[in-house]
CSV table of C-alpha atoms and ligand atoms in Angstrom, one decimal:
chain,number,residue,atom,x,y,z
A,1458,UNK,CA,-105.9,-17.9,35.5
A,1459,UNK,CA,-109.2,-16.8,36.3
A,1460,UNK,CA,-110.6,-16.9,40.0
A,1461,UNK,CA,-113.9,-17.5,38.6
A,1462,UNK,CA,-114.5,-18.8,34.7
A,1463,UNK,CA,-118.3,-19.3,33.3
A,1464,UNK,CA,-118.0,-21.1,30.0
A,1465,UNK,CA,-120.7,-21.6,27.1
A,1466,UNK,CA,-123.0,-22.7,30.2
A,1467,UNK,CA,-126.6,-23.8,30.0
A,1468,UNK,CA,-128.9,-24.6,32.6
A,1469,UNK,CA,-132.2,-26.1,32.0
A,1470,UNK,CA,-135.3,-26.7,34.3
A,1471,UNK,CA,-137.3,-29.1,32.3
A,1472,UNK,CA,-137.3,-27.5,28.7
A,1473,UNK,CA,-136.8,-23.9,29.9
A,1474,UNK,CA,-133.2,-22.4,29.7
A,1475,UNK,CA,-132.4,-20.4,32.8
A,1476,UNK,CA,-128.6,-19.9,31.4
A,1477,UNK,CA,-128.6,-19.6,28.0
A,1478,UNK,CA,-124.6,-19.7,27.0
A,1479,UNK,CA,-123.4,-17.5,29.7
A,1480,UNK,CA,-119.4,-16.5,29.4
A,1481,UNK,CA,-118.1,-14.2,32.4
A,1482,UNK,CA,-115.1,-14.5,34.2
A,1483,UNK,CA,-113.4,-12.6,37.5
A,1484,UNK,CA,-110.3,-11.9,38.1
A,1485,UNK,CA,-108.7,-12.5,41.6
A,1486,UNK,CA,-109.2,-9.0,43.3
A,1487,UNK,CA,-112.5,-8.5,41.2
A,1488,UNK,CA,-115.6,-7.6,42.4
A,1489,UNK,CA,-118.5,-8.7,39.8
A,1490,UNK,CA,-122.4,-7.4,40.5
A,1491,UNK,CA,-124.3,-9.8,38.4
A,1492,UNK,CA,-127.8,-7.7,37.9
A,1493,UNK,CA,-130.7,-8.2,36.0
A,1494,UNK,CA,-135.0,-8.5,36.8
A,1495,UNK,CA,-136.8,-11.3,38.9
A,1496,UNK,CA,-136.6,-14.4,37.1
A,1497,UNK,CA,-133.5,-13.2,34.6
A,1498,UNK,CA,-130.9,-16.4,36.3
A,1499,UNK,CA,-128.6,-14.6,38.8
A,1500,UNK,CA,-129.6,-17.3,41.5
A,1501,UNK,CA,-129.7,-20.2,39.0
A,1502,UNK,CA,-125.9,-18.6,37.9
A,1503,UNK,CA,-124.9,-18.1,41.5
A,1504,UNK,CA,-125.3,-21.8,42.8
A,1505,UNK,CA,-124.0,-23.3,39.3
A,1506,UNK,CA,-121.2,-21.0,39.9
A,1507,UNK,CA,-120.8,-22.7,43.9
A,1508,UNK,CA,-121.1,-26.2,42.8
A,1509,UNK,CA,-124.7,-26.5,44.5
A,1510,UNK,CA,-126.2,-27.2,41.0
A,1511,UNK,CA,-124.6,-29.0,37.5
A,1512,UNK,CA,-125.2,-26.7,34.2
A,1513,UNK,CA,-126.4,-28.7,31.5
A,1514,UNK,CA,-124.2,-27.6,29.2
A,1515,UNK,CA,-120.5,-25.8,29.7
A,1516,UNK,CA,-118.0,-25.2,32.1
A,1517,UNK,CA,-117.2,-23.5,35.6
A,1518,UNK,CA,-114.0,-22.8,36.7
A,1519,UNK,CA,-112.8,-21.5,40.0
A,1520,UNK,CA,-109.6,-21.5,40.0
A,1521,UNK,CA,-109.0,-24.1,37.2
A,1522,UNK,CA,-110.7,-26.5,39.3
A,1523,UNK,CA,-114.3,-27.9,39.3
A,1524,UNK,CA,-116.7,-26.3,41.9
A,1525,UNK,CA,-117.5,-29.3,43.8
A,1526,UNK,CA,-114.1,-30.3,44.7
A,1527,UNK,CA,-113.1,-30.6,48.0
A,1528,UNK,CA,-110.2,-28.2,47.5
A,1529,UNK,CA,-112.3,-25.7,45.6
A,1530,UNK,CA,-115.3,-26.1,48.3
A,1531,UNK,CA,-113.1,-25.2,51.1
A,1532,UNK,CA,-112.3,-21.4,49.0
A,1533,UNK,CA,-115.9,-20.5,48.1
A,1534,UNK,CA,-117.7,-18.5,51.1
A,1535,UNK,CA,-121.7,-18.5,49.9
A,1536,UNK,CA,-124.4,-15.9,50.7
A,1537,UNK,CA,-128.0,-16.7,49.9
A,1538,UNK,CA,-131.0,-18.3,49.9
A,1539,UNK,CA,-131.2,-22.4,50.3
A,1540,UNK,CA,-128.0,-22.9,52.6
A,1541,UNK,CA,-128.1,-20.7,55.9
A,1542,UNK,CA,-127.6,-21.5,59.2
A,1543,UNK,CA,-129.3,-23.9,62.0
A,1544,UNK,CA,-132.2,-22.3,63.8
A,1545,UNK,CA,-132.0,-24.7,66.8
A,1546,UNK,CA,-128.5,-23.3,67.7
A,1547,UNK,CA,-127.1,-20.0,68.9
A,1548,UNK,CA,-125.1,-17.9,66.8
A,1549,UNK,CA,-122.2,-19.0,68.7
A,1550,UNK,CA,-123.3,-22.6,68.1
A,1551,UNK,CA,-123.3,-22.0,64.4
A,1552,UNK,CA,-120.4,-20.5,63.9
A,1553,UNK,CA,-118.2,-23.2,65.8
A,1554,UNK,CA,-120.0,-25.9,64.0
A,1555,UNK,CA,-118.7,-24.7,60.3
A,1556,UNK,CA,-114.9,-23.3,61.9
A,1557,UNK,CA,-114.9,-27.3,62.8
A,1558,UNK,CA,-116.5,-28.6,60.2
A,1559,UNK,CA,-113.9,-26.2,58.1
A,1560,UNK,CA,-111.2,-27.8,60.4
A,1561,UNK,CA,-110.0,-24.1,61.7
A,1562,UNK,CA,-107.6,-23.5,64.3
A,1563,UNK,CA,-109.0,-22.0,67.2
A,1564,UNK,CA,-112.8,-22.0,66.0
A,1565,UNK,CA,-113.9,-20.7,69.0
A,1566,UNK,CA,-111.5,-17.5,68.7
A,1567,UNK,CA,-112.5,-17.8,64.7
A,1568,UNK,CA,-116.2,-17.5,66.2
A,1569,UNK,CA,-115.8,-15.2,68.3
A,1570,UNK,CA,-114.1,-12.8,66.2
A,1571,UNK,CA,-116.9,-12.8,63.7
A,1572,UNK,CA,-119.7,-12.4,65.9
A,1573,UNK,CA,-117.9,-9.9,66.7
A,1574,UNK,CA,-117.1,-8.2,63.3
A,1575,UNK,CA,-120.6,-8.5,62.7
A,1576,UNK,CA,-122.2,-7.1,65.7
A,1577,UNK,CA,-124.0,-10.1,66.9
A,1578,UNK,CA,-121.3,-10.5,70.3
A,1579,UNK,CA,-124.2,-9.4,72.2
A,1580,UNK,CA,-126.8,-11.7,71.1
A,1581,UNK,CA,-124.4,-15.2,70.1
A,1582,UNK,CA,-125.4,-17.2,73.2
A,1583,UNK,CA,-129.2,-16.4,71.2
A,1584,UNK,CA,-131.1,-18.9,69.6
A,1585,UNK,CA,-131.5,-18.2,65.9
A,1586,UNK,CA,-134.7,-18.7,65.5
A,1587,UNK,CA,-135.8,-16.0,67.8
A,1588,UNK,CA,-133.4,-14.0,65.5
A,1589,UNK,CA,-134.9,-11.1,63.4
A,1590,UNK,CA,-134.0,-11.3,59.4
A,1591,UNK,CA,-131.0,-8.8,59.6
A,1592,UNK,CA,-129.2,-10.3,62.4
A,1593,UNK,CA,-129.8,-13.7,60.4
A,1594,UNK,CA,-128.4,-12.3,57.7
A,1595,UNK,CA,-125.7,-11.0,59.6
A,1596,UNK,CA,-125.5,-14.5,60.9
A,1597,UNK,CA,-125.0,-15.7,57.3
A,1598,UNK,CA,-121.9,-13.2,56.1
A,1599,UNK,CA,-119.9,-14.3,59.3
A,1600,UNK,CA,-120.7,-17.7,58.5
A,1601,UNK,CA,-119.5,-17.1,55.1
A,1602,UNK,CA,-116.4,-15.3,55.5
A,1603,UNK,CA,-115.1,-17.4,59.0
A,1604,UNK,CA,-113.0,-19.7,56.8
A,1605,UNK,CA,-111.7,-17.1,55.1
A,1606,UNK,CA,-112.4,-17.7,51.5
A,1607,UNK,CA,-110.9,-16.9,48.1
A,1608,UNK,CA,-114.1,-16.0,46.3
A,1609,UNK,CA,-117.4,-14.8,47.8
A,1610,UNK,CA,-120.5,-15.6,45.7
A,1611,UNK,CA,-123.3,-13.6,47.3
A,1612,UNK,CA,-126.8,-13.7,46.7
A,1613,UNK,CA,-128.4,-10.3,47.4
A,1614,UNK,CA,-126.2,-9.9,49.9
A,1615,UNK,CA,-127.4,-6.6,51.5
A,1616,UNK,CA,-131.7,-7.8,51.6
A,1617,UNK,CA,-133.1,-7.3,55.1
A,1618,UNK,CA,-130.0,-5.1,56.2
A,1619,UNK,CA,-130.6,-1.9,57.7
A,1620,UNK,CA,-127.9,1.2,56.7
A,1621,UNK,CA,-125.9,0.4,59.6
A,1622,UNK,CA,-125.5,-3.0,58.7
A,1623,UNK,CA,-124.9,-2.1,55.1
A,1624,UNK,CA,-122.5,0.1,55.7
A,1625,UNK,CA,-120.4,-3.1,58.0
A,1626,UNK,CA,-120.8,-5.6,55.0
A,1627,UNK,CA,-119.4,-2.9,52.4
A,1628,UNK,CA,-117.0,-2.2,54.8
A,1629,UNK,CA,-116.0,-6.2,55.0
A,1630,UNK,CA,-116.6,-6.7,51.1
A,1631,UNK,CA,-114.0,-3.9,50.7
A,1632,UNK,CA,-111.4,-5.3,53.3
A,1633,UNK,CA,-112.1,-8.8,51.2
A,1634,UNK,CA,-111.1,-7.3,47.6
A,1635,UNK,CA,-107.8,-5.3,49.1
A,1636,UNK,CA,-106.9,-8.7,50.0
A,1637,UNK,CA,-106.8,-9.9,47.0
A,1638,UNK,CA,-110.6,-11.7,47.1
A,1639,UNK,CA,-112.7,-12.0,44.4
A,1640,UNK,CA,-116.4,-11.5,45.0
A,1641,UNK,CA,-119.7,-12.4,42.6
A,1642,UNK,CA,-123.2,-10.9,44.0
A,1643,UNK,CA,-126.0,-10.4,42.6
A,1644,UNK,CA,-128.2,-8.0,43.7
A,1645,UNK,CA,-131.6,-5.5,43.6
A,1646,UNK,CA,-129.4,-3.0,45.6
A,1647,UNK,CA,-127.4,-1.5,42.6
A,1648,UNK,CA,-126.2,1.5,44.3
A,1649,UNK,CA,-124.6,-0.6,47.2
A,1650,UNK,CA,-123.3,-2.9,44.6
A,1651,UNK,CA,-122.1,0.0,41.8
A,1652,UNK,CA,-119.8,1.4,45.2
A,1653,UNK,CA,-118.0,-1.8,45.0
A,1654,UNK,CA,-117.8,-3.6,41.8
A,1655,UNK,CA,-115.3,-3.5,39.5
A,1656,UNK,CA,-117.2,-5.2,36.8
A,1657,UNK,CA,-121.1,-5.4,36.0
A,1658,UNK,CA,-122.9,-8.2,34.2
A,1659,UNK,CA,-126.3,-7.5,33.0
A,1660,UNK,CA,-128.9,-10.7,32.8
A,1661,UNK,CA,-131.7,-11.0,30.7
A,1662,UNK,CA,-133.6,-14.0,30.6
A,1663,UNK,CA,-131.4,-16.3,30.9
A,1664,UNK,CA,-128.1,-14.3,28.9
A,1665,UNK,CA,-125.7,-11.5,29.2
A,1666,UNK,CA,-126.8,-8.6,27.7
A,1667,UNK,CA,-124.1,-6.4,28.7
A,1668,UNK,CA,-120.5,-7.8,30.6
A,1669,UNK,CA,-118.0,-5.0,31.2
A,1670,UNK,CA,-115.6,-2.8,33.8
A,1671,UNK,CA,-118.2,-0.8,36.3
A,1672,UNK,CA,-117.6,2.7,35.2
A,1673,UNK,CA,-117.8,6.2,37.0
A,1674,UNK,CA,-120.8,7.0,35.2
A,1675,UNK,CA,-122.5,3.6,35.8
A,1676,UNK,CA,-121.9,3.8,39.5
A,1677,UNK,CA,-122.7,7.6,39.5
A,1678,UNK,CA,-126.2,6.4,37.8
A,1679,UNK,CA,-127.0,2.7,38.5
A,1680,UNK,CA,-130.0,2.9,36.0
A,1681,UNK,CA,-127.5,3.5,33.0
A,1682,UNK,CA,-126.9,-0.3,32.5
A,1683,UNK,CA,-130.5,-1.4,32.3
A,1684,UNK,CA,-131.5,1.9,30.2
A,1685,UNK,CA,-128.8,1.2,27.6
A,1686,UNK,CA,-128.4,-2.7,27.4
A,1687,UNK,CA,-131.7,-3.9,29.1
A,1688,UNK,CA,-134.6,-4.2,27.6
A,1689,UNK,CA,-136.3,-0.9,29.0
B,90,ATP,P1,-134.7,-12.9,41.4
B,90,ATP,O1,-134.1,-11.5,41.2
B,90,ATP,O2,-136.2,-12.9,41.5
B,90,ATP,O3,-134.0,-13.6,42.6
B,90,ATP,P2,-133.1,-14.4,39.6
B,90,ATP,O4,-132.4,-13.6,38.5
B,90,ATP,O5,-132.2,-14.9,40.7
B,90,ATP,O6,-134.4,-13.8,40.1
B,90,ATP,P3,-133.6,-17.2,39.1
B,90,ATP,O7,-134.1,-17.5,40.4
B,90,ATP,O8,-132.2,-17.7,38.8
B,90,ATP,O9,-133.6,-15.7,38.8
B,90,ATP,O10,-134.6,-17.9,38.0
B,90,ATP,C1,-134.4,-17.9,36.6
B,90,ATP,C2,-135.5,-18.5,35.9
B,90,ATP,O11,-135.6,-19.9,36.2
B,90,ATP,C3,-136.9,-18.0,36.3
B,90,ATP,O12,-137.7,-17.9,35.2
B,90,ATP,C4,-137.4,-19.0,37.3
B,90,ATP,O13,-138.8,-19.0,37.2
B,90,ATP,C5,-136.8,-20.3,36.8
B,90,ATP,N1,-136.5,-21.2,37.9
B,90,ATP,C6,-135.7,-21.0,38.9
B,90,ATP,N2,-135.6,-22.1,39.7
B,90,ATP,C7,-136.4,-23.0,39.2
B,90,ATP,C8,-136.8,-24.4,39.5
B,90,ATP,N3,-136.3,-24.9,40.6
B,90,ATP,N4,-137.7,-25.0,38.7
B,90,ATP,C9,-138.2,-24.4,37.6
B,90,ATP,N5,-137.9,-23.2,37.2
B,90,ATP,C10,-137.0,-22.5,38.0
C-alpha cells in the first residue's frame, strides 16, 4: 500500500481547476519534490494531500485511510504557509502545547529535544513574534516533526533558511527517509530538493506534466525537468 495515493483528483476555486486529474503516489521511504511555477497547484495539492482542503473530484490516500481522520492526522507532520505556530508564546511554549495536544510522553523532554535539534535552545524561553523568519521557520520543522510522523508534506520547506539552516533540515529530512518516512515538498529550491528526492513530479497548471524516479542527471542539472517536460 502506498504511504501517500492521489487519485483522478480535482480541485476547483469557483470555475477554475487548480488540480486537474492529478495521479502520484509515494512509497513509504520516498522522498517526492513536487515542482512546478507560481500558480501551477503544489500548495492547492499539498493541503488536499493534509486533509486541510476536500478535492472536488477524486481520492487521497495516506495510508489507505482518508486525510482527515483522526488516525491519519496524528502521522502527517505539515510545513507551510496557513498553519504555523502562536506568536504570543515562546518557542518552548509552542512546542509543549502540540507534544500535549499530540498526547506525547514527556512533552517537555519531546520539546526540548527539538529546540534543540533545531538550534533554537538558546532562544525557546523567546517570544515568537520577536522571532526573525528563519528561526520561525525553524520553529515550524520542529513543530512538525515533534510527534514523529509517518509522512512529511512540506511546503517550500527550505524559504527564509540560511545555508546553515539548510544544511540541519536536509540533514533531518535525510534521518526522516532512512527511517523509513515518506516526505512530499514542494519547492523553488530544486537543487536542495534534487539532493533528496527520490522521485520528481512536474506541475503545470493545474496537471502533471512529468511524474518519475529523480535521476543522477536530473539532480546533477535541476533545470533538466522544466527544459524537457515544462513548457519552456
Ligand atoms: P507558488 O509556487 O506561487 O506557491 P503553487 O504552485 O503553490 O504556487 P497554488 O498556490 O496551489 O500554486 O495555486 C494554484 C492556482 O490556484 C493559482 O492559479 C492560484 O491563483 C489559484 N488559487 C490558489 N488559491 C486560491 C484561492 N483561495 N482562491 C482562488 N484561487 C486560488
Amino acid at each position: 500500500m502506498s504511504a501517500v495515493a492521489v487519485e483522478g483528483v480535482w480541485k476547483f476555486y469557483g470555475d477554475f481547476p487548480a488540480l486537474r486529474d492529478i495521479h502520484l503516489q509515494a512509497d513509504a521511504g520516498a522522498c517526492l519534490a513536487l515542482i512546478g511555477r507560481n500558480g501551477a497547484g503544489k500548495t492547492t495539492l499539498l493541503r488536499a494531500i493534509a486533509g486541510f482542503s476536500r478535492p472536488g473530484r477524486g481520492k487521497i490516500l495516506i495510508f489507505g485511510n482518508e486525510p482527515r481522520a483522526t488516525e491519519t492526522r496524528r502521522r502527517i507532520g505539515f510545513i507551510g504557509h496557513g498553519i504555523s505556530v502562536y506568536d504570543e508564546l515562546s518557542a518552548l511554549e509552542n512546542l509543549l502545547l502540540y507534544a500535549r495536544l499530540y498526547g506525547l510522553p514527556d512533552p517537555r523532554a519531546r520539546a526540548l529535544e527539538w529546540l534543540e535539534r533545531t538550534g533554537l535552545e538558546r532562544v525557546r524561553d523567546g517570544l515568537v513574534r520577536e522571532f526573525s523568519r528563519g528561526m520561525r521557520q525553524r520553529l515550524a520543522v520542529a513543530r512538525a516533526f515533534l510527534h514523529d510522523p509517518s509522512v512529511l508534506l512540506l511546503d517550500e520547506p527550505f524559504t527564509a533558511l540560511d545555508d546553515r539552516a539548510i544544511a540541519v533540515l536536509q540533514h533531518l529530512l535525510r534521518d526522516a527517509l532512512a527511517r523509513g518516512k515518506t516526505i512530499v515538498m514542494s519547492t523553488h529550491q530544486l537543487r536542495e530538493a534534487l539532493e533528496l528526492a527520490s522521485h520528481v513530479a512536474l506541475l503545470v497548471r493545474g496537471k502533471v506534466a512529468f511524474h518519475g524516479p529523480c535521476t543522477a542527471e536530473m539532480a546533477a542539472d535541476p533545470g533538466l525537468v522544466y527544459a524537457r517536460y515544462g513548457e519552456g
